[in-house]
């Protein structure tokens, strides 16, 4: 008689252990899964990455505005070289952002990015971008960083985007954690 409750308790314990292990696995995989989801769907204004620009260029054009921000822990000035450009859908365009290290030592930064309106994200494709890799600037150094992009001509066929005449490409630079010369968060918090 006592074996039946023990089996039920063992089965319940095994099920709970499996649930906890599954939750741990999902928590571990959540960041890469979310990044993959955003890249595939354009969710939240996530842009696409492309190997080549399309052969077809559409007559419709949009204004691309450039925005730049820097986290306060990174001693950089960061700004677009041009505030905006006009591009035809499918036309490859090259734009530059300028960064300057205002600190007294080398600092490595990493950029996050998105576009607004968010619904334009699936149609905004980057061919090459400084945001794909970390950037290290020596003390006082300045650099022009390129981004090569296009807006997919298929955007013209999406009636949900008929009202989109301007797309804003926005970057925010942060100090890359754990890199030599990068401000330590604990040291920043202590100051």
PDB file of C-alpha atoms in Angstrom:
ATOM      1  CA  UNK A   1       0.000   0.000   0.000  1.00  0.00           C
ATOM      2  CA  UNK A   2       2.811   2.433   0.824  1.00  0.00           C
ATOM      3  CA  UNK A   3       4.416   1.952  -2.599  1.00  0.00           C
ATOM      4  CA  UNK A   4       1.627   3.754  -4.519  1.00  0.00           C
ATOM      5  CA  UNK A   5       2.067   7.123  -2.704  1.00  0.00           C
ATOM      6  CA  UNK A   6       5.857   6.826  -3.075  1.00  0.00           C
ATOM      7  CA  UNK A   7       5.513   6.260  -6.829  1.00  0.00           C
ATOM      8  CA  UNK A   8       3.177   9.230  -7.151  1.00  0.00           C
ATOM      9  CA  UNK A   9       5.575  11.380  -5.109  1.00  0.00           C
ATOM     10  CA  UNK A  10       8.523  10.234  -7.219  1.00  0.00           C
ATOM     11  CA  UNK A  11       6.603  10.939 -10.433  1.00  0.00           C
ATOM     12  CA  UNK A  12       5.595  14.384  -9.146  1.00  0.00           C
ATOM     13  CA  UNK A  13       9.189  15.154  -8.116  1.00  0.00           C
ATOM     14  CA  UNK A  14      10.491  14.032 -11.523  1.00  0.00           C
ATOM     15  CA  UNK A  15       7.904  16.160 -13.320  1.00  0.00           C
ATOM     16  CA  UNK A  16       8.765  19.215 -11.204  1.00  0.00           C
ATOM     17  CA  UNK A  17      12.474  18.650 -11.795  1.00  0.00           C
ATOM     18  CA  UNK A  18      11.833  18.446 -15.547  1.00  0.00           C
ATOM     19  CA  UNK A  19       9.825  21.696 -15.423  1.00  0.00           C
ATOM     20  CA  UNK A  20      12.617  23.485 -13.510  1.00  0.00           C
ATOM     21  CA  UNK A  21      15.261  22.160 -15.939  1.00  0.00           C
ATOM     22  CA  UNK A  22      13.115  23.221 -18.904  1.00  0.00           C
ATOM     23  CA  UNK A  23      12.635  26.703 -17.460  1.00  0.00           C
ATOM     24  CA  UNK A  24      16.391  26.995 -16.900  1.00  0.00           C
ATOM     25  CA  UNK A  25      17.049  25.948 -20.491  1.00  0.00           C
ATOM     26  CA  UNK A  26      14.549  28.474 -21.825  1.00  0.00           C
ATOM     27  CA  UNK A  27      16.032  31.235 -19.673  1.00  0.00           C
ATOM     28  CA  UNK A  28      19.503  30.402 -20.996  1.00  0.00           C
ATOM     29  CA  UNK A  29      18.300  30.400 -24.613  1.00  0.00           C
ATOM     30  CA  UNK A  30      15.950  33.384 -24.335  1.00  0.00           C
ATOM     31  CA  UNK A  31      18.388  36.091 -25.497  1.00  0.00           C
ATOM     32  CA  UNK A  32      19.562  34.315 -28.675  1.00  0.00           C
ATOM     33  CA  UNK A  33      16.013  33.166 -29.430  1.00  0.00           C
ATOM     34  CA  UNK A  34      14.672  36.711 -28.994  1.00  0.00           C
ATOM     35  CA  UNK A  35      17.433  38.144 -31.216  1.00  0.00           C
ATOM     36  CA  UNK A  36      16.678  35.536 -33.872  1.00  0.00           C
ATOM     37  CA  UNK A  37      12.932  36.281 -33.653  1.00  0.00           C
ATOM     38  CA  UNK A  38      13.528  40.035 -34.001  1.00  0.00           C
ATOM     39  CA  UNK A  39      15.868  39.594 -36.959  1.00  0.00           C
ATOM     40  CA  UNK A  40      13.481  37.274 -38.781  1.00  0.00           C
ATOM     41  CA  UNK A  41      10.343  39.332 -38.162  1.00  0.00           C
ATOM     42  CA  UNK A  42      11.715  42.864 -37.875  1.00  0.00           C
ATOM     43  CA  UNK A  43       9.973  43.068 -34.504  1.00  0.00           C
ATOM     44  CA  UNK A  44      10.705  46.246 -32.585  1.00  0.00           C
ATOM     45  CA  UNK A  45      12.330  47.898 -35.583  1.00  0.00           C
ATOM     46  CA  UNK A  46      15.069  45.309 -35.925  1.00  0.00           C
ATOM     47  CA  UNK A  47      16.699  45.662 -39.316  1.00  0.00           C
ATOM     48  CA  UNK A  48      17.638  42.865 -41.696  1.00  0.00           C
ATOM     49  CA  UNK A  49      21.094  41.871 -42.917  1.00  0.00           C
ATOM     50  CA  UNK A  50      21.636  41.230 -46.634  1.00  0.00           C
ATOM     51  CA  UNK A  51      24.535  40.080 -48.796  1.00  0.00           C
ATOM     52  CA  UNK A  52      23.572  42.119 -51.877  1.00  0.00           C
ATOM     53  CA  UNK A  53      21.286  44.983 -52.825  1.00  0.00           C
ATOM     54  CA  UNK A  54      18.326  44.074 -55.015  1.00  0.00           C
ATOM     55  CA  UNK A  55      18.646  44.482 -58.783  1.00  0.00           C
ATOM     56  CA  UNK A  56      15.316  46.306 -58.942  1.00  0.00           C
ATOM     57  CA  UNK A  57      15.032  49.934 -57.850  1.00  0.00           C
ATOM     58  CA  UNK A  58      11.505  51.261 -57.333  1.00  0.00           C
ATOM     59  CA  UNK A  59      10.437  54.816 -58.178  1.00  0.00           C
ATOM     60  CA  UNK A  60       9.045  55.373 -54.653  1.00  0.00           C
ATOM     61  CA  UNK A  61      11.485  57.079 -52.302  1.00  0.00           C
ATOM     62  CA  UNK A  62      11.686  57.584 -48.554  1.00  0.00           C
ATOM     63  CA  UNK A  63      13.640  59.930 -46.363  1.00  0.00           C
ATOM     64  CA  UNK A  64      16.139  58.210 -44.057  1.00  0.00           C
ATOM     65  CA  UNK A  65      16.949  60.146 -40.895  1.00  0.00           C
ATOM     66  CA  UNK A  66      19.962  59.279 -38.778  1.00  0.00           C
ATOM     67  CA  UNK A  67      19.993  59.361 -34.987  1.00  0.00           C
ATOM     68  CA  UNK A  68      22.922  58.774 -32.607  1.00  0.00           C
ATOM     69  CA  UNK A  69      23.040  58.334 -28.839  1.00  0.00           C
ATOM     70  CA  UNK A  70      25.776  57.377 -26.386  1.00  0.00           C
ATOM     71  CA  UNK A  71      25.350  55.713 -23.011  1.00  0.00           C
ATOM     72  CA  UNK A  72      26.747  57.939 -20.252  1.00  0.00           C
ATOM     73  CA  UNK A  73      29.317  55.259 -19.263  1.00  0.00           C
ATOM     74  CA  UNK A  74      31.057  55.633 -22.633  1.00  0.00           C
ATOM     75  CA  UNK A  75      33.191  58.795 -22.991  1.00  0.00           C
ATOM     76  CA  UNK A  76      32.464  59.255 -26.687  1.00  0.00           C
ATOM     77  CA  UNK A  77      30.871  61.828 -28.918  1.00  0.00           C
ATOM     78  CA  UNK A  78      28.850  60.082 -31.578  1.00  0.00           C
ATOM     79  CA  UNK A  79      26.820  61.675 -34.370  1.00  0.00           C
ATOM     80  CA  UNK A  80      25.725  61.164 -37.965  1.00  0.00           C
ATOM     81  CA  UNK A  81      27.803  62.963 -40.591  1.00  0.00           C
ATOM     82  CA  UNK A  82      24.573  63.759 -42.483  1.00  0.00           C
ATOM     83  CA  UNK A  83      21.238  64.192 -40.697  1.00  0.00           C
ATOM     84  CA  UNK A  84      19.196  62.612 -43.505  1.00  0.00           C
ATOM     85  CA  UNK A  85      19.214  61.336 -47.082  1.00  0.00           C
ATOM     86  CA  UNK A  86      16.526  60.470 -49.599  1.00  0.00           C
ATOM     87  CA  UNK A  87      16.676  56.997 -51.178  1.00  0.00           C
ATOM     88  CA  UNK A  88      14.587  55.127 -53.687  1.00  0.00           C
ATOM     89  CA  UNK A  89      13.389  51.704 -52.603  1.00  0.00           C
ATOM     90  CA  UNK A  90      16.054  49.161 -53.587  1.00  0.00           C
ATOM     91  CA  UNK A  91      18.791  51.788 -53.992  1.00  0.00           C
ATOM     92  CA  UNK A  92      22.002  51.013 -52.093  1.00  0.00           C
ATOM     93  CA  UNK A  93      23.150  53.934 -49.947  1.00  0.00           C
ATOM     94  CA  UNK A  94      26.286  54.592 -47.895  1.00  0.00           C
ATOM     95  CA  UNK A  95      26.089  56.797 -44.812  1.00  0.00           C
ATOM     96  CA  UNK A  96      28.617  57.651 -42.113  1.00  0.00           C
ATOM     97  CA  UNK A  97      28.543  58.201 -38.385  1.00  0.00           C
ATOM     98  CA  UNK A  98      31.440  59.941 -36.610  1.00  0.00           C
ATOM     99  CA  UNK A  99      32.729  58.840 -33.208  1.00  0.00           C
ATOM    100  CA  UNK A 100      35.364  60.506 -31.040  1.00  0.00           C
ATOM    101  CA  UNK A 101      36.839  59.153 -27.825  1.00  0.00           C
ATOM    102  CA  UNK A 102      36.813  62.050 -25.355  1.00  0.00           C
ATOM    103  CA  UNK A 103      38.501  59.937 -22.672  1.00  0.00           C
ATOM    104  CA  UNK A 104      42.151  59.610 -21.733  1.00  0.00           C
ATOM    105  CA  UNK A 105      42.537  55.914 -22.589  1.00  0.00           C
ATOM    106  CA  UNK A 106      41.419  53.453 -25.278  1.00  0.00           C
ATOM    107  CA  UNK A 107      37.771  52.451 -25.013  1.00  0.00           C
ATOM    108  CA  UNK A 108      35.808  49.735 -26.796  1.00  0.00           C
ATOM    109  CA  UNK A 109      32.169  50.356 -27.652  1.00  0.00           C
ATOM    110  CA  UNK A 110      29.353  48.321 -29.127  1.00  0.00           C
ATOM    111  CA  UNK A 111      26.275  49.693 -30.868  1.00  0.00           C
ATOM    112  CA  UNK A 112      22.651  48.650 -30.705  1.00  0.00           C
ATOM    113  CA  UNK A 113      20.311  49.743 -33.474  1.00  0.00           C
ATOM    114  CA  UNK A 114      16.734  49.888 -34.669  1.00  0.00           C
ATOM    115  CA  UNK A 115      14.520  51.739 -37.098  1.00  0.00           C
ATOM    116  CA  UNK A 116      11.286  53.602 -36.570  1.00  0.00           C
ATOM    117  CA  UNK A 117       8.540  53.198 -37.389  1.00  0.00           C
ATOM    118  CA  UNK A 118       9.030  49.616 -36.202  1.00  0.00           C
ATOM    119  CA  UNK A 119       6.827  48.285 -38.997  1.00  0.00           C
ATOM    120  CA  UNK A 120       9.541  49.327 -41.483  1.00  0.00           C
ATOM    121  CA  UNK A 121      12.114  47.039 -39.823  1.00  0.00           C
ATOM    122  CA  UNK A 122      11.507  44.015 -42.065  1.00  0.00           C
ATOM    123  CA  UNK A 123      12.184  46.178 -45.145  1.00  0.00           C
ATOM    124  CA  UNK A 124      15.347  47.957 -43.946  1.00  0.00           C
ATOM    125  CA  UNK A 125      18.436  45.897 -44.842  1.00  0.00           C
ATOM    126  CA  UNK A 126      22.081  46.498 -43.989  1.00  0.00           C
ATOM    127  CA  UNK A 127      24.791  45.248 -46.294  1.00  0.00           C
ATOM    128  CA  UNK A 128      27.645  46.323 -44.028  1.00  0.00           C
ATOM    129  CA  UNK A 129      27.719  48.209 -40.757  1.00  0.00           C
ATOM    130  CA  UNK A 130      30.083  49.316 -38.015  1.00  0.00           C
ATOM    131  CA  UNK A 131      27.462  47.924 -35.641  1.00  0.00           C
ATOM    132  CA  UNK A 132      28.300  44.344 -36.651  1.00  0.00           C
ATOM    133  CA  UNK A 133      31.541  44.481 -34.629  1.00  0.00           C
ATOM    134  CA  UNK A 134      32.890  46.209 -31.527  1.00  0.00           C
ATOM    135  CA  UNK A 135      34.768  49.452 -32.117  1.00  0.00           C
ATOM    136  CA  UNK A 136      37.904  50.487 -30.212  1.00  0.00           C
ATOM    137  CA  UNK A 137      39.069  54.092 -30.196  1.00  0.00           C
ATOM    138  CA  UNK A 138      42.329  55.305 -28.684  1.00  0.00           C
ATOM    139  CA  UNK A 139      42.240  58.343 -26.424  1.00  0.00           C
ATOM    140  CA  UNK A 140      41.346  61.417 -28.489  1.00  0.00           C
ATOM    141  CA  UNK A 141      40.870  59.441 -31.714  1.00  0.00           C
ATOM    142  CA  UNK A 142      38.046  60.141 -34.131  1.00  0.00           C
ATOM    143  CA  UNK A 143      36.725  57.847 -36.850  1.00  0.00           C
ATOM    144  CA  UNK A 144      34.037  57.909 -39.541  1.00  0.00           C
ATOM    145  CA  UNK A 145      32.114  54.635 -39.450  1.00  0.00           C
ATOM    146  CA  UNK A 146      30.140  53.481 -42.508  1.00  0.00           C
ATOM    147  CA  UNK A 147      26.767  51.816 -42.826  1.00  0.00           C
ATOM    148  CA  UNK A 148      25.689  50.499 -46.223  1.00  0.00           C
ATOM    149  CA  UNK A 149      21.946  49.865 -46.547  1.00  0.00           C
ATOM    150  CA  UNK A 150      18.866  49.785 -48.731  1.00  0.00           C
ATOM    151  CA  UNK A 151      15.112  49.745 -48.249  1.00  0.00           C
ATOM    152  CA  UNK A 152      13.570  46.663 -49.836  1.00  0.00           C
ATOM    153  CA  UNK A 153      11.476  47.547 -52.919  1.00  0.00           C
ATOM    154  CA  UNK A 154       8.844  45.060 -51.645  1.00  0.00           C
ATOM    155  CA  UNK A 155       7.877  47.787 -49.163  1.00  0.00           C
ATOM    156  CA  UNK A 156       5.960  49.400 -52.042  1.00  0.00           C
ATOM    157  CA  UNK A 157       3.644  46.349 -52.111  1.00  0.00           C
ATOM    158  CA  UNK A 158       2.835  46.487 -48.381  1.00  0.00           C
ATOM    159  CA  UNK A 159      -0.297  48.654 -48.019  1.00  0.00           C
ATOM    160  CA  UNK A 160       0.412  48.861 -44.271  1.00  0.00           C
ATOM    161  CA  UNK A 161       3.453  51.021 -45.125  1.00  0.00           C
ATOM    162  CA  UNK A 162       1.804  53.415 -47.583  1.00  0.00           C
ATOM    163  CA  UNK A 163       1.927  56.113 -44.878  1.00  0.00           C
ATOM    164  CA  UNK A 164       5.670  55.714 -44.244  1.00  0.00           C
ATOM    165  CA  UNK A 165       7.598  58.575 -45.836  1.00  0.00           C
ATOM    166  CA  UNK A 166      10.433  58.769 -43.292  1.00  0.00           C
ATOM    167  CA  UNK A 167      12.429  56.013 -41.603  1.00  0.00           C
ATOM    168  CA  UNK A 168      14.768  56.829 -38.723  1.00  0.00           C
ATOM    169  CA  UNK A 169      17.882  54.686 -38.315  1.00  0.00           C
ATOM    170  CA  UNK A 170      18.979  54.952 -34.698  1.00  0.00           C
ATOM    171  CA  UNK A 171      22.148  53.769 -32.958  1.00  0.00           C
ATOM    172  CA  UNK A 172      23.138  53.803 -29.310  1.00  0.00           C
ATOM    173  CA  UNK A 173      26.737  53.101 -28.338  1.00  0.00           C
ATOM    174  CA  UNK A 174      27.546  51.379 -25.042  1.00  0.00           C
ATOM    175  CA  UNK A 175      30.843  50.466 -23.392  1.00  0.00           C
ATOM    176  CA  UNK A 176      31.645  46.870 -24.341  1.00  0.00           C
ATOM    177  CA  UNK A 177      31.741  44.880 -21.090  1.00  0.00           C
ATOM    178  CA  UNK A 178      34.933  43.088 -20.134  1.00  0.00           C
ATOM    179  CA  UNK A 179      37.169  44.752 -22.726  1.00  0.00           C
ATOM    180  CA  UNK A 180      40.559  46.218 -21.875  1.00  0.00           C
ATOM    181  CA  UNK A 181      40.289  49.966 -21.461  1.00  0.00           C
ATOM    182  CA  UNK A 182      36.513  49.839 -21.126  1.00  0.00           C
ATOM    183  CA  UNK A 183      35.088  51.485 -18.024  1.00  0.00           C
ATOM    184  CA  UNK A 184      34.242  48.953 -15.311  1.00  0.00           C
ATOM    185  CA  UNK A 185      30.589  49.252 -14.227  1.00  0.00           C
ATOM    186  CA  UNK A 186      31.534  48.830 -10.546  1.00  0.00           C
ATOM    187  CA  UNK A 187      34.150  51.594 -10.815  1.00  0.00           C
ATOM    188  CA  UNK A 188      31.663  53.869 -12.616  1.00  0.00           C
ATOM    189  CA  UNK A 189      29.029  53.245  -9.956  1.00  0.00           C
ATOM    190  CA  UNK A 190      31.563  54.036  -7.203  1.00  0.00           C
ATOM    191  CA  UNK A 191      32.469  57.418  -8.723  1.00  0.00           C
TER     192      UNK A 191
END
